[in-house]
mmCIF file of N, CA and C in Angstrom:
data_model
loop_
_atom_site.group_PDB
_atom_site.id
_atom_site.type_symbol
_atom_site.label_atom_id
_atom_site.label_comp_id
_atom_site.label_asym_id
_atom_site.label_seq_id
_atom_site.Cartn_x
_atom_site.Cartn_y
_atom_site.Cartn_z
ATOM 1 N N UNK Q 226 67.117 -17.207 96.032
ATOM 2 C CA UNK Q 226 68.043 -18.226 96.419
ATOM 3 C C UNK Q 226 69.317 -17.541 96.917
ATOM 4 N N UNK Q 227 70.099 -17.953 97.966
ATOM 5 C CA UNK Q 227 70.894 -17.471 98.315
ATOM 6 C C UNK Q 227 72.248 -18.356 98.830
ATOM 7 N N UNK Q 228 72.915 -18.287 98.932
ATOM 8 C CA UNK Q 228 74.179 -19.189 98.834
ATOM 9 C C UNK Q 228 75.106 -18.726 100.028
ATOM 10 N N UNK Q 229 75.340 -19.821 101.211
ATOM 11 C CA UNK Q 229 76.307 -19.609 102.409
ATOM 12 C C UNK Q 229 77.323 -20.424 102.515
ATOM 13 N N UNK Q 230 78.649 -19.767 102.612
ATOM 14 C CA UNK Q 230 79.651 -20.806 103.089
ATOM 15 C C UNK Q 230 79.624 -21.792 104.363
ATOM 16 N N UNK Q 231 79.907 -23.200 104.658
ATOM 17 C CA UNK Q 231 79.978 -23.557 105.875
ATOM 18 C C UNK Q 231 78.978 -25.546 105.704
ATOM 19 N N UNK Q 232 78.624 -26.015 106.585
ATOM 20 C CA UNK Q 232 78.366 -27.665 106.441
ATOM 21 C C UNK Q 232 77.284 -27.477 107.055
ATOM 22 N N UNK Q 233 76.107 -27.586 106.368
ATOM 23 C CA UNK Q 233 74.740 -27.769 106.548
ATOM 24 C C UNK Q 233 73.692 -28.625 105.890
ATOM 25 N N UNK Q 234 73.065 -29.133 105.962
ATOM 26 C CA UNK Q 234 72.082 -29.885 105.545
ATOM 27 C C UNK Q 234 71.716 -29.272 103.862
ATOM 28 N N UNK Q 235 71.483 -30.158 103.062
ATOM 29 C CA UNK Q 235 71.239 -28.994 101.903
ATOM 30 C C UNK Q 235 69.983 -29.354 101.624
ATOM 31 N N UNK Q 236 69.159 -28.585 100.785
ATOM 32 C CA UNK Q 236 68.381 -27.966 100.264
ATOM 33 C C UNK Q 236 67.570 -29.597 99.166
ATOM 34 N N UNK Q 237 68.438 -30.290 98.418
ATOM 35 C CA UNK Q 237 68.219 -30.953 97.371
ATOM 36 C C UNK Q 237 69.449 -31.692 97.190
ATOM 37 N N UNK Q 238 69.375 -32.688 96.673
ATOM 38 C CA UNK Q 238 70.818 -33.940 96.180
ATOM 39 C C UNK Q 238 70.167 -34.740 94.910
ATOM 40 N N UNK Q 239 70.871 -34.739 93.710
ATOM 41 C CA UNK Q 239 70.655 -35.695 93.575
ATOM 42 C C UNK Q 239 71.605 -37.078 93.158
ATOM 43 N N UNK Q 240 70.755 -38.361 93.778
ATOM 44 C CA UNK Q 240 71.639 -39.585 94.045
ATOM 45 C C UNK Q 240 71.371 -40.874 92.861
ATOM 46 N N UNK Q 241 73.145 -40.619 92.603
ATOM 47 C CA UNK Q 241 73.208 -42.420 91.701
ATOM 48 C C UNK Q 241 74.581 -42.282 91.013
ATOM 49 N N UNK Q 242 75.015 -42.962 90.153
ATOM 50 C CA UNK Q 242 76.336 -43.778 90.030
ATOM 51 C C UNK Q 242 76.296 -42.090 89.267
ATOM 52 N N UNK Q 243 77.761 -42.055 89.044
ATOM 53 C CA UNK Q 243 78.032 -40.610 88.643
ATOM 54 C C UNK Q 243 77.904 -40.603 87.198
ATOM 55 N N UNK Q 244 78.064 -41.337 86.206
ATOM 56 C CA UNK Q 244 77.732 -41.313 84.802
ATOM 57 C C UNK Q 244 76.739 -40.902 84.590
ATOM 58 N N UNK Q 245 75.421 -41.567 85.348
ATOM 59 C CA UNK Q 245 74.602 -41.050 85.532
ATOM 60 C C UNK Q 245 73.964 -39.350 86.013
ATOM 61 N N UNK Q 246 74.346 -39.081 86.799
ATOM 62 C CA UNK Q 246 74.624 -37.906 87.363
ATOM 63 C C UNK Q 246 74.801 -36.689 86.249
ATOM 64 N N UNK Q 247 75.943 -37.239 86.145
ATOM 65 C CA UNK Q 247 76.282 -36.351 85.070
ATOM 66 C C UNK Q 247 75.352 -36.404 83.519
ATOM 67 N N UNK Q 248 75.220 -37.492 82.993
ATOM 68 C CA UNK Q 248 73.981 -37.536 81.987
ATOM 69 C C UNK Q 248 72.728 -36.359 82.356
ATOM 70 N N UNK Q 249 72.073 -36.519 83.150
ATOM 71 C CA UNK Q 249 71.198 -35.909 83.768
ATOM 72 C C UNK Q 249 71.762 -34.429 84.079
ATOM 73 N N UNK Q 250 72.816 -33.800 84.242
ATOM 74 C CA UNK Q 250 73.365 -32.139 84.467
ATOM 75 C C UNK Q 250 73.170 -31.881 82.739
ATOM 76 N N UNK Q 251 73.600 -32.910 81.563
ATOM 77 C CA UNK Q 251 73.877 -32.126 80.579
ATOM 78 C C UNK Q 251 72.228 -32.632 79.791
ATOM 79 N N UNK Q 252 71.247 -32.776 80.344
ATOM 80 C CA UNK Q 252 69.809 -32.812 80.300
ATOM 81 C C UNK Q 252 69.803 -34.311 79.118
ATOM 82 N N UNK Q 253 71.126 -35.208 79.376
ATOM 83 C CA UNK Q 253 70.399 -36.631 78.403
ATOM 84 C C UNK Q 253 69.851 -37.606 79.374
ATOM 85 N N UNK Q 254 69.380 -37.079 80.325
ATOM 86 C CA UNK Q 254 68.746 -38.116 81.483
ATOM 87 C C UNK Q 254 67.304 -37.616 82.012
ATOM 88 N N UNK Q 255 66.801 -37.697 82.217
ATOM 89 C CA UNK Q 255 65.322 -36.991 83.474
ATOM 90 C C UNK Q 255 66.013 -37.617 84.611
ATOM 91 N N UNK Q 256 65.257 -36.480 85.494
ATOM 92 C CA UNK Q 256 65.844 -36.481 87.054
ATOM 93 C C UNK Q 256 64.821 -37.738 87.410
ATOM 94 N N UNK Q 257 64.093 -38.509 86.865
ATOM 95 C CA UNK Q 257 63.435 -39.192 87.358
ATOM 96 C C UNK Q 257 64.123 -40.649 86.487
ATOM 97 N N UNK Q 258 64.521 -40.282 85.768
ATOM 98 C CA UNK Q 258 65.420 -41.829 84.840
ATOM 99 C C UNK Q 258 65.899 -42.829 86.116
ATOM 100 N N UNK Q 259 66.154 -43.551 84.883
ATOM 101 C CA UNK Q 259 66.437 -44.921 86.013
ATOM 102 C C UNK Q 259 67.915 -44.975 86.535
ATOM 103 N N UNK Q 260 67.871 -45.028 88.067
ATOM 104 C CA UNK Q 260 69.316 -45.259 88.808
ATOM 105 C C UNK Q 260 69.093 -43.792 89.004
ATOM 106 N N UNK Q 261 68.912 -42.979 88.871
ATOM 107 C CA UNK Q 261 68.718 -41.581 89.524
ATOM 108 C C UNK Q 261 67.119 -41.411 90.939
ATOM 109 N N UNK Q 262 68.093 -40.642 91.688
ATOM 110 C CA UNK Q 262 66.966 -40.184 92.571
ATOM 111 C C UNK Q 262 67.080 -38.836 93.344
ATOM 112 N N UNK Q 263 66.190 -38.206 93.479
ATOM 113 C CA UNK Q 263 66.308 -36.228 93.484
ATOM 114 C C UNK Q 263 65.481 -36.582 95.271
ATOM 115 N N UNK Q 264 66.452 -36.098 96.057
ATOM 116 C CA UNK Q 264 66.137 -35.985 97.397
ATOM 117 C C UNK Q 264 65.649 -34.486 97.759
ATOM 118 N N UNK Q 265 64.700 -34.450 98.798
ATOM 119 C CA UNK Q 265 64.709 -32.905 99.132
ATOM 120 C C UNK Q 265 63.738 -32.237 97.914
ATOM 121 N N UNK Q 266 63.979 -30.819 97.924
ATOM 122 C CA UNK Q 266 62.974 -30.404 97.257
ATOM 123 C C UNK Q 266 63.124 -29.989 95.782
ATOM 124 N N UNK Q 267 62.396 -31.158 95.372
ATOM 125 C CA UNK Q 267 62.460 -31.167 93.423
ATOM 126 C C UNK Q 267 62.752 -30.356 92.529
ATOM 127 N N UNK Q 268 61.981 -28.866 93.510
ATOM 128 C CA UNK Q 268 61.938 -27.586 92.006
ATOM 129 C C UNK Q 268 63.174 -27.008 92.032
ATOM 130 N N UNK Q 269 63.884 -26.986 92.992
ATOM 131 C CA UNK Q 269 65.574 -26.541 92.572
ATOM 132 C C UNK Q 269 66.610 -26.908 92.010
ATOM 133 N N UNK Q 270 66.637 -28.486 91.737
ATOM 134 C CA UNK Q 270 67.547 -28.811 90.382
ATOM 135 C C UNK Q 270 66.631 -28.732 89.079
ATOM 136 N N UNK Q 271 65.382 -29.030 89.298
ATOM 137 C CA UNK Q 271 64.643 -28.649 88.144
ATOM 138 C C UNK Q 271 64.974 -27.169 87.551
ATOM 139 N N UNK Q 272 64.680 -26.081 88.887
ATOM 140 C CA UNK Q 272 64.841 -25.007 87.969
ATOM 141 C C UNK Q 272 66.555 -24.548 87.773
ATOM 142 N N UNK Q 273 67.344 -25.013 88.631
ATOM 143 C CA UNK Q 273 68.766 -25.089 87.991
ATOM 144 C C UNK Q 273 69.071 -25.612 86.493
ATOM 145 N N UNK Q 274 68.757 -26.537 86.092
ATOM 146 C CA UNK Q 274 69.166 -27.272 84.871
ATOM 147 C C UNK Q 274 68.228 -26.563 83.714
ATOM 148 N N UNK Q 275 67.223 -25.937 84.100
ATOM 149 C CA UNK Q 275 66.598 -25.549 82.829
ATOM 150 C C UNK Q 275 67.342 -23.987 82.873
ATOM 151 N N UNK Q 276 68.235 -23.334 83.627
ATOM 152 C CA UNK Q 276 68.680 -22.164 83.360
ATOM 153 C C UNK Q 276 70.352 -22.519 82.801
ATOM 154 N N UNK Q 277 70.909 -23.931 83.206
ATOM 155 C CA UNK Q 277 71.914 -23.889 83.246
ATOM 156 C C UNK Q 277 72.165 -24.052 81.575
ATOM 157 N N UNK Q 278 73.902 -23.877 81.197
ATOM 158 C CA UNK Q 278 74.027 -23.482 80.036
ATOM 159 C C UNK Q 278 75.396 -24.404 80.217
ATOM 160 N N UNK Q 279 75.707 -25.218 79.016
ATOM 161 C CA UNK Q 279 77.048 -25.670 79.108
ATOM 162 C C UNK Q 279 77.527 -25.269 77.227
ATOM 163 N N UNK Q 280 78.744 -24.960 77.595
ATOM 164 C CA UNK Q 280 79.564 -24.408 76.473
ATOM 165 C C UNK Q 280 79.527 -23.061 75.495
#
C-alpha cells in the first residue's frame, strides 16, 4: 500500500451518518451494520481496522 499527496479517486469510502462511522473505526459496528455502506474495495478498511489500535 502506498500513500500519495494530491485529489484522486480513492481506493475505498466508507458511507453513513458519522456516529456511525465512527462506531464502526472503534470496531462497535460491522462495516456491514445498518446505515453503513463500504464503497470500492472491501479488503482495505477491513484490513485497516483489524491492524488499527486506539489508545
Amino acid at each position: 500500500m502506498r500513500r500519495r499527496r494530491g485529489h484522486e479517486k480513492t481506493t475505498a469510502a466508507l458511507r453513513g451518518p458519522l456516529t456511525r462511522v465512527l462506531l464502526a473505526f472503534c470496531r462497535r459496528l460491522p462495516l456491514d451494520g445498518p446505515g453503513l455502506e463500504v464503497l470500492g474495495d472491501r479488503e482495505l478498511p477491513e484490513f485497516r481496522l483489524e491492524r488499527a489500535t486506539f489508545g
